Coordinates of C-alpha atoms in Angstrom, one line a residue:
X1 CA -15.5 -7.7 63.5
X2 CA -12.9 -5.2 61.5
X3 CA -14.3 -3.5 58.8
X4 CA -10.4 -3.5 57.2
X5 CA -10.7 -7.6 57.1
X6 CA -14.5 -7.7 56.0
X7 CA -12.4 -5.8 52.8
X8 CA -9.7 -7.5 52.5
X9 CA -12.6 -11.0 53.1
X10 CA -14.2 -10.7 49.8
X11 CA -14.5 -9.4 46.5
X12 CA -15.9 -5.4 47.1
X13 CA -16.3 -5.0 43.0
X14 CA -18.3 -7.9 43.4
X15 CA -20.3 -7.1 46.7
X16 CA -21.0 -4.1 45.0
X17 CA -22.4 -5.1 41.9
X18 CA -24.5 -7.3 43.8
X19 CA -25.7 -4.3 45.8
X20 CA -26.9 -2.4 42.7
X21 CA -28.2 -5.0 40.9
X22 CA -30.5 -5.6 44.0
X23 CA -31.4 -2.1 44.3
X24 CA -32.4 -1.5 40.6
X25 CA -34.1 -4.7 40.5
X26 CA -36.4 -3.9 43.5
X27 CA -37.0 -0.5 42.4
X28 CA -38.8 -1.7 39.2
X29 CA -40.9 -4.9 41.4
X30 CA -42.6 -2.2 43.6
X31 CA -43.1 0.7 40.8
X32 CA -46.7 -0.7 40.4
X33 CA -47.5 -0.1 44.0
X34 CA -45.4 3.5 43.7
X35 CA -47.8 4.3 40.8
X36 CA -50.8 2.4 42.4
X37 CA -52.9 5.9 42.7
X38 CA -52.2 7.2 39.5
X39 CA -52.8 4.1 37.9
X40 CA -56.4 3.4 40.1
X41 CA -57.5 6.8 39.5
X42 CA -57.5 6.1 35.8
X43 CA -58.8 2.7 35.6
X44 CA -61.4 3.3 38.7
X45 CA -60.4 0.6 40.6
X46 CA -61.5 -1.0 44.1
X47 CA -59.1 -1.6 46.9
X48 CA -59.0 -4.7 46.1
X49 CA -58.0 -4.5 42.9
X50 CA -55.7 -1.8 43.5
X51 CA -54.4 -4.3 46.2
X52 CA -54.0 -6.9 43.7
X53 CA -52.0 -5.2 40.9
X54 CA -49.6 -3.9 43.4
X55 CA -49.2 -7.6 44.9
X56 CA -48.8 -9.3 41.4
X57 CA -45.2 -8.7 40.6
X58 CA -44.5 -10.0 43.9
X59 CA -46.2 -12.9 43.2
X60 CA -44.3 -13.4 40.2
X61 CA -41.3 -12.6 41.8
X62 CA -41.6 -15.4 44.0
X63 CA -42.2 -17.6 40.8
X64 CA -38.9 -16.8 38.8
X65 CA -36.9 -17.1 42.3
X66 CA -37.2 -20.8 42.3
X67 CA -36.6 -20.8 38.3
X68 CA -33.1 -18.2 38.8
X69 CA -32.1 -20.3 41.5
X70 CA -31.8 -22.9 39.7
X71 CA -29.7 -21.3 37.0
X72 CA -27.7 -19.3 39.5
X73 CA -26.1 -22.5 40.7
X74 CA -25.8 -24.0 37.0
X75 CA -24.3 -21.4 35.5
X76 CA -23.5 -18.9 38.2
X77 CA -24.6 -15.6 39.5
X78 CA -23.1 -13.4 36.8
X79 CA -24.7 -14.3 33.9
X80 CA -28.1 -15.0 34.9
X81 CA -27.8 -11.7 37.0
X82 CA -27.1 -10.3 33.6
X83 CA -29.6 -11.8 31.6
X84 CA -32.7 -11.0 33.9
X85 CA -31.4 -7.0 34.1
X86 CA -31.4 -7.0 30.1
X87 CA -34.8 -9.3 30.3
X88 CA -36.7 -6.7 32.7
X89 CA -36.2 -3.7 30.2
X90 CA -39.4 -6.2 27.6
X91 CA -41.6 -5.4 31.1
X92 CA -40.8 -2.0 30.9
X93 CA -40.6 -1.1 27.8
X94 CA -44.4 -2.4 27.1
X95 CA -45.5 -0.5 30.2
X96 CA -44.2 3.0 28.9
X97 CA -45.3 2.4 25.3
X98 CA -47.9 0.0 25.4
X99 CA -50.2 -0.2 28.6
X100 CA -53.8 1.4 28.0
X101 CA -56.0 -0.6 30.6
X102 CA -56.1 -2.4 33.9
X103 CA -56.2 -6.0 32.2
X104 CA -52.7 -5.1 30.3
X105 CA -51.4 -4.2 33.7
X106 CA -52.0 -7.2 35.1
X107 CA -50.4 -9.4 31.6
X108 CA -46.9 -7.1 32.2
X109 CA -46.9 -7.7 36.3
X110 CA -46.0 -11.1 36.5
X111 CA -42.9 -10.2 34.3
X112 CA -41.8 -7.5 36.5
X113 CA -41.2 -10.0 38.6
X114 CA -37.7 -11.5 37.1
X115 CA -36.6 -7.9 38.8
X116 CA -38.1 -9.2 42.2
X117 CA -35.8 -12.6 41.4
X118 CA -32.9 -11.1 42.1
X119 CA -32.9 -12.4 44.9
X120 CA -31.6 -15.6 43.9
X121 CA -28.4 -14.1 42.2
X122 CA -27.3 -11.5 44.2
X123 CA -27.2 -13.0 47.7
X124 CA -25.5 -15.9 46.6
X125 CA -22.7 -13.8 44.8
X126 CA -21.9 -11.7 48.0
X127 CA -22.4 -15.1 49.8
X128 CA -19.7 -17.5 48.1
X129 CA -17.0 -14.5 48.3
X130 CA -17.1 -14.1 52.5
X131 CA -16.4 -16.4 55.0
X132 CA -18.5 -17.8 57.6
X133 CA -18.0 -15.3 60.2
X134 CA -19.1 -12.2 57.7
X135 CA -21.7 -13.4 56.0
X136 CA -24.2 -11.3 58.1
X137 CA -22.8 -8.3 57.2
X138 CA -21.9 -9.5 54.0
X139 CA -25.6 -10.5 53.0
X140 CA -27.1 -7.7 54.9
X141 CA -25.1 -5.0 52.7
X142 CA -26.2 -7.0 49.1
X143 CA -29.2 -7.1 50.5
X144 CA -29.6 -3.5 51.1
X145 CA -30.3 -3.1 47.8
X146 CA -33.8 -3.1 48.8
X147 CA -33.4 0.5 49.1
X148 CA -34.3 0.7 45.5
X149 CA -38.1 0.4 46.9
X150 CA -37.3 4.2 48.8
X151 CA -36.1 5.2 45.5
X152 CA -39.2 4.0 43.7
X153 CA -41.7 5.8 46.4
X154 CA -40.0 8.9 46.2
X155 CA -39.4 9.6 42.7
X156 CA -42.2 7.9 40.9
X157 CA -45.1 9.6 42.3
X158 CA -42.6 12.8 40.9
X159 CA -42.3 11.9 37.7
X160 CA -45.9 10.8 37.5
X161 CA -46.8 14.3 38.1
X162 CA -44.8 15.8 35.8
X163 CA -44.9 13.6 32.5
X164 CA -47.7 10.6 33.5
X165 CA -47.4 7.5 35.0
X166 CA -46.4 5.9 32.0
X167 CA -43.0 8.0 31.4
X168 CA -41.8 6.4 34.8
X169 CA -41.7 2.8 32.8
X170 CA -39.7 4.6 30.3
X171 CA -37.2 7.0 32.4
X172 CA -36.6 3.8 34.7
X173 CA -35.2 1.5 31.7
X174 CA -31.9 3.9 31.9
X175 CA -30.7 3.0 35.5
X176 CA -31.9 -0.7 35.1
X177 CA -29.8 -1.0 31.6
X178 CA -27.0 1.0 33.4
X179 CA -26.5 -1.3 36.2
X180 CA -27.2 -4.3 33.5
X181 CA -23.5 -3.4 31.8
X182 CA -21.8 -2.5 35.0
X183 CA -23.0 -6.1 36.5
X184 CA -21.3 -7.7 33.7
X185 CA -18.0 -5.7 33.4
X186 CA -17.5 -5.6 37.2
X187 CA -19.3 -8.8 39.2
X188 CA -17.4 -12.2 39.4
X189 CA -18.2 -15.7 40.2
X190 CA -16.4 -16.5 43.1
X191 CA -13.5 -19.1 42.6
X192 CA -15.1 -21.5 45.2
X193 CA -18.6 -21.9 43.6
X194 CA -19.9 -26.0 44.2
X195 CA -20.6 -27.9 41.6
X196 CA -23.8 -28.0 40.4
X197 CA -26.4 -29.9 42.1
X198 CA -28.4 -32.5 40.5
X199 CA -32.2 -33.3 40.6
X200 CA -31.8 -36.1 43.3
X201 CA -29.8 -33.1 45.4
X202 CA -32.5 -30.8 44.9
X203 CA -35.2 -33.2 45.8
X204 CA -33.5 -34.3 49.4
X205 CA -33.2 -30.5 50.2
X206 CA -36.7 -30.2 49.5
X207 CA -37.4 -33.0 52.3
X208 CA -35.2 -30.9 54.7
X209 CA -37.4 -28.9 57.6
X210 CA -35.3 -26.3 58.3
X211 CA -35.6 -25.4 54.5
X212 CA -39.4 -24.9 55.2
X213 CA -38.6 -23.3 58.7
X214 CA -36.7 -20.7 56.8
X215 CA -39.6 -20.0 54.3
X216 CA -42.0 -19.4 57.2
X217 CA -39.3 -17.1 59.0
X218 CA -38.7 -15.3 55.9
X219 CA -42.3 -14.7 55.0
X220 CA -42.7 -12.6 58.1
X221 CA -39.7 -10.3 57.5
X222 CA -39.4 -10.3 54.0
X223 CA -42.9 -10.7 53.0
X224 CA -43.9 -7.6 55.2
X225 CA -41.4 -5.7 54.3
X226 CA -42.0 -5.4 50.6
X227 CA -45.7 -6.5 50.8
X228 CA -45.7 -2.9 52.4
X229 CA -43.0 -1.1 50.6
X230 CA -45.8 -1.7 47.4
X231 CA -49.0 -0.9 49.6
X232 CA -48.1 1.5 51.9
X233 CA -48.2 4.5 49.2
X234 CA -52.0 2.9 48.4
X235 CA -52.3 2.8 52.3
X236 CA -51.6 6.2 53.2
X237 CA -53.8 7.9 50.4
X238 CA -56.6 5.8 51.1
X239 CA -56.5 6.1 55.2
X240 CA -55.2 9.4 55.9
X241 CA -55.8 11.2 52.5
X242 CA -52.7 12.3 51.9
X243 CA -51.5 14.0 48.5
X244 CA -50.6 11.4 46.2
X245 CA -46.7 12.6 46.3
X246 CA -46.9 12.9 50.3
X247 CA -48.1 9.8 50.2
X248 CA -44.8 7.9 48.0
X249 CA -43.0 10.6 50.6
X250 CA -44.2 8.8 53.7
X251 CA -43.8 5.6 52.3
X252 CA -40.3 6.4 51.5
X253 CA -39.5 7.2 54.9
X254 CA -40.5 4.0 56.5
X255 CA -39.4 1.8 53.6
X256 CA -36.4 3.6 54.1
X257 CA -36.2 2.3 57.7
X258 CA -36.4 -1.4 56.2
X259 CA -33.6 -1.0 53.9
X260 CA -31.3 1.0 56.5
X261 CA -31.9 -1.5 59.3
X262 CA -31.1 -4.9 57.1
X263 CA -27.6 -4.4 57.1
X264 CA -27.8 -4.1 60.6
X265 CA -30.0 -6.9 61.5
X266 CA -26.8 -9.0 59.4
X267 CA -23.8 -7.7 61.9
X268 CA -25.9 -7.5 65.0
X269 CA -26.6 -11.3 64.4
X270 CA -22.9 -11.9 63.3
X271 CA -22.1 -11.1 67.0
X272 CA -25.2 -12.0 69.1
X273 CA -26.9 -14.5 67.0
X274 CA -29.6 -14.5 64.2
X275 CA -31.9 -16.6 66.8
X276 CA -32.0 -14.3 69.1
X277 CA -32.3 -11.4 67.0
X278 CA -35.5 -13.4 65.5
X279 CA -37.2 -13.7 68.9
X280 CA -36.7 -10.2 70.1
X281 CA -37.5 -8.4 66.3
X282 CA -40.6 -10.8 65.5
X283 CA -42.0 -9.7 69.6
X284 CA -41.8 -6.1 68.4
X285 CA -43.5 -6.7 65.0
X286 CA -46.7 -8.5 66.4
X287 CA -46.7 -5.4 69.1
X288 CA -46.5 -3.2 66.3
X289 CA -48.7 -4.6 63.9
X290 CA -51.5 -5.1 66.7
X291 CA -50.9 -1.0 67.0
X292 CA -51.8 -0.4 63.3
X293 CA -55.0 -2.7 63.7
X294 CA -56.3 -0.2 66.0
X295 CA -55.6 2.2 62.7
X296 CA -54.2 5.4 65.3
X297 CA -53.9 8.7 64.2
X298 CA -51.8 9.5 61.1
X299 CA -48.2 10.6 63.5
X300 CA -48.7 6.9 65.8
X301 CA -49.2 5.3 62.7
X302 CA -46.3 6.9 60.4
X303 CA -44.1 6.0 63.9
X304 CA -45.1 2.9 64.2
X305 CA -44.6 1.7 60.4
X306 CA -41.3 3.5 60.6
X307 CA -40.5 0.9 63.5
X308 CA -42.3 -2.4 62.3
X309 CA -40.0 -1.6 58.7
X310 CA -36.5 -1.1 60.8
X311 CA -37.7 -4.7 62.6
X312 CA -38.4 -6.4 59.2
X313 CA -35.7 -5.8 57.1
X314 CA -33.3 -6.5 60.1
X315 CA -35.2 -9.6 60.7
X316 CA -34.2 -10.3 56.8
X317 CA -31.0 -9.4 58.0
X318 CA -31.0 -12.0 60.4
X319 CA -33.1 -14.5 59.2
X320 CA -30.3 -14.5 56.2
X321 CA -27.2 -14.5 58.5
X322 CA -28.7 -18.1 59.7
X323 CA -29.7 -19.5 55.8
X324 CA -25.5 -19.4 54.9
X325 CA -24.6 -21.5 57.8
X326 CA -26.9 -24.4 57.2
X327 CA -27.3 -24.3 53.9
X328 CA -23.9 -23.0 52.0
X329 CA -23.3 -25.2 49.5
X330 CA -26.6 -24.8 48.2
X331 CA -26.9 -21.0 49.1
X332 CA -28.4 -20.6 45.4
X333 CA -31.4 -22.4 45.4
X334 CA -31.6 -22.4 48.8
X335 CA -32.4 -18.4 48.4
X336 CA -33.9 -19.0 45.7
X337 CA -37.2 -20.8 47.8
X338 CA -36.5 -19.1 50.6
X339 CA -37.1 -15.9 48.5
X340 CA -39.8 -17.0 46.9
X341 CA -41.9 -18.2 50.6
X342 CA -40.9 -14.5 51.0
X343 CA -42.4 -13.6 48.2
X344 CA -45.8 -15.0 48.8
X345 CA -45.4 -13.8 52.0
X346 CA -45.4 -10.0 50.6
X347 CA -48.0 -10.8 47.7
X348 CA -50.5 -12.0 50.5
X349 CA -50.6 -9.2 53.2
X350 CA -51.8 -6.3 50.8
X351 CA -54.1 -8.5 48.8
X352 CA -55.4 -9.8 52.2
X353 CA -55.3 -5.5 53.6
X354 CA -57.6 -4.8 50.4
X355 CA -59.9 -7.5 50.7
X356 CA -60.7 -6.7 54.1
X357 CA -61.1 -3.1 53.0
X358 CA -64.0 -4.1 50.3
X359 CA -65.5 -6.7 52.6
X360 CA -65.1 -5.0 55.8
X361 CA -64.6 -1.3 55.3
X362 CA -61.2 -1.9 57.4
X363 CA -57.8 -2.5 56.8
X364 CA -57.7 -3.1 60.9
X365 CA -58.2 -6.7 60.1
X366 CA -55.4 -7.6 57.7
X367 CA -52.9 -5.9 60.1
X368 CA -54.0 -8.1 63.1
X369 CA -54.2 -11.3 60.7
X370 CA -50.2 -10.6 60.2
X371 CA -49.7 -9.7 64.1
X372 CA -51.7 -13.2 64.1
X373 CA -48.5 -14.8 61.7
X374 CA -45.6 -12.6 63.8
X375 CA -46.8 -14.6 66.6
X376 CA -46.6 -18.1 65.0
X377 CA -43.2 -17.2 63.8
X378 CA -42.0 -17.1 67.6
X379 CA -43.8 -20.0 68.6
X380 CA -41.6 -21.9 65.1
X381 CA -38.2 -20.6 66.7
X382 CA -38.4 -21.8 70.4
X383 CA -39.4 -25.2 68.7
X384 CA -36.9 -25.6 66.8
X385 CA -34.0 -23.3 68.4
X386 CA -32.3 -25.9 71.1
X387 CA -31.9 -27.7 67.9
X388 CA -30.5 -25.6 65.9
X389 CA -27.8 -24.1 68.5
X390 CA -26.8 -27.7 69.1
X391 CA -26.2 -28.4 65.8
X392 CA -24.6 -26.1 63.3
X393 CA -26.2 -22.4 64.9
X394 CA -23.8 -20.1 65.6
X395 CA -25.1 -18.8 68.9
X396 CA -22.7 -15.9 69.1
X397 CA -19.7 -14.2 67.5
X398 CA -17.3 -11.8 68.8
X399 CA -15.0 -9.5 67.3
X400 CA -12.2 -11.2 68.5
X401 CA -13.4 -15.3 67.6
X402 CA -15.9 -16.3 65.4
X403 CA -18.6 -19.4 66.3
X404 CA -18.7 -22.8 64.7
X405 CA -20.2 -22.4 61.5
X406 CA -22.6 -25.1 59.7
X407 CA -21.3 -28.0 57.5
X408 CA -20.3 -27.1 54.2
X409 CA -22.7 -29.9 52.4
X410 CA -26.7 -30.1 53.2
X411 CA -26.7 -34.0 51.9
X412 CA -24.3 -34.9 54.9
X413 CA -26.5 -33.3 57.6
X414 CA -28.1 -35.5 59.7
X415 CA -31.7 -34.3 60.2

């Protein structure tokens, strides 16, 4: 693959935008978790609950996914990518100005997560402008964005200490309004978006398997990368009793991992196959995760979450080179579910990490339960992969060819 064709593919104003408008987006879905010690400290809450308000906007991203989906293949990426920046600053704005208890936490969470549905607008944007043989790469740098969770670890815990956790709803609303007007000035719809699909089109996707394949895939990946990105600051304090800004500083450096690695999950699996890039990553995150059940010393442990991030978000990489080929015309709502099984996927493993610390005493448990799903994810792929690489899989590319690519239409595949 040429990097000078990849430019000359696409739309780069376009891929761009996307990129930002990912990052900025997940930057204000995590900042609970980021601000989970400052906020627990003042409320006196239990792991669990502390657990819970971090996993909420997740939950609520997965929610709005499904709903921007939907309008991201009416009336394309652009505006609704619009719209839900300029909706997110109402979230924020209450949380700066507003907020005075744990149960008015919990009423703006949900709403934080329209930022978490950007999902479903930006990876169909960068999508629709590439062909076939770069959407890896193409989906792995818009998805990148995810960085904004690094950003959101890092500074937050600053700016806490400085001016109070509140201020950090207020300071945020300038990059997320920012990135609101360049989205609208700079992004474009690309020329070749489908036609909208109708109910009866959405209801034979929903009867599709690969469809639900893809939601348990992305679960895994997805779901553990940002179920940590928002617990790992609460982790690190609790377990290890670190400072609360070493403690957004170590979770930057392994979220970091996640959001470096994605791209690179997307071009590796451009050239040797997302399938295969599944089976080898989700091995090493179930060996990984069974290490931080044994909860090692604070250097194994920072190593391996530093790892077990770099395999997830290249497995979200991976898991989104394969999503284009099979479903393109319906790349909208298809990420739209697919984002939201991710979603549940990263609201469950802190809430299940704090329950397990009030029940139990030990977060050892939750991080063998999701070892425990790692392992089911492999056992889904050998099922279903001599299918798949028979039908429309690309089981390799090269820089010099690209594979076969999938059908252009979901409604004409023949399950």
């Amino acid at each position: 693959m040429r990097l000078k064709e990849f430019s000359k593919a696409g739309h780069t104003p376009s891929l761009v935008s996307a990129f930002l408008h990912f990052d900025v987006s997940f930057m204000v879905w995590v900042i609970l978790g980021s601000l989970g010690v400052y906020i627990a400290q003042d409320y006196h809450l239990s792991a669990a609950e502390k657990a819970f308000m971090a996993a909420v906007p997740t939950l609520g991203g997965s929610f709005f996914r499904i709903i921007l989906g939907l309008l991201t293949d009416r009336f394309g990426p652009r505006r609704v990518g619009t719209f839900s920046m300029f909706f997110v600053l109402f979230p924020l704005l209450m949380g700066w100005l507003f907020v005075n208890s744990y149960s008015s936490i919990l009423l703006i969470a949900p709403l934080l997560g329209v930022a978490g549905a950007s999902f479903a607008v930006a990876l169909p944007m960068a999508s629709r402008w590439y062909p076939p043989e770069y959407q890896g790469l193409a989906m792995g740098i818009a998805g990148a964005g995810n960085s904004g969770t690094v950003l959101a670890n890092l500074f937050a815990p600053r700016i806490a200490e400085m001016w109070g956790w509140h201020a950090v709803f207020g300071l945020i609303m300038i990059p997320v309004l920012l990135v609101a007007l360049a989205f609208a000035f700079l992004a474009k719809d690309a020329p070749n978006r489908p036609p909208a699909p109708t109910l009866k089109d959405y209801a034979r996707l929903l009867g599709k398997g690969d469809l639900w394949a893809f939601c348990l895939l992305y679960s895994v990946t997805f779901g553990g990368f940002v179920g940590l990105s928002t617990f790992l600051p609460i982790f690190f304090f609790d377990q290890y009793r670190l400072g609360k800004v070493d403690a957004g500083n170590f979770a930057a450096l392994c979220v970091f991992a996640g959001s470096l690695f994605r791209p690179i999950g997307g071009y590796l699996s451009d050239r040797l196959g997302g399938i295969k890039m599944l089976l080898a990553l989700y091995s090493l995150i179930a060996v990984l995760f069974l290490v931080m059940s044994s909860l090692p010393a604070f250097a194994v442990a920072t190593l391996a979450l530093f790892i077990v991030m770099a395999s997830l978000g290249m497995g979200n990489g991976a898991v989104f080179q394969l999503v284009p080929q099979r479903f393109r015309a319906e790349i909208g709502i298809v990420t739209g579910l697919v984002g939201a099984a991710g979603g549940l996927g990263g609201f469950f493993l802190p809430t299940v990490l704090g329950f397990f610390k009030d029940a139990l005493g030990t977060y050892a448990v939750g991080f063998g339960a999701f070892a425990l799903l790692a392992l089911v994810a492999i056992g889904l792929l050998l099922l279903v992969r001599g299918k798949w690489l028979s039908g429309w899989a690309a089981p390799h590319q090269t820089l010099e060819k690209s594979a076969p690519v999938a059908p252009t239409m979901v409604a004409d595949f023949a399950e």
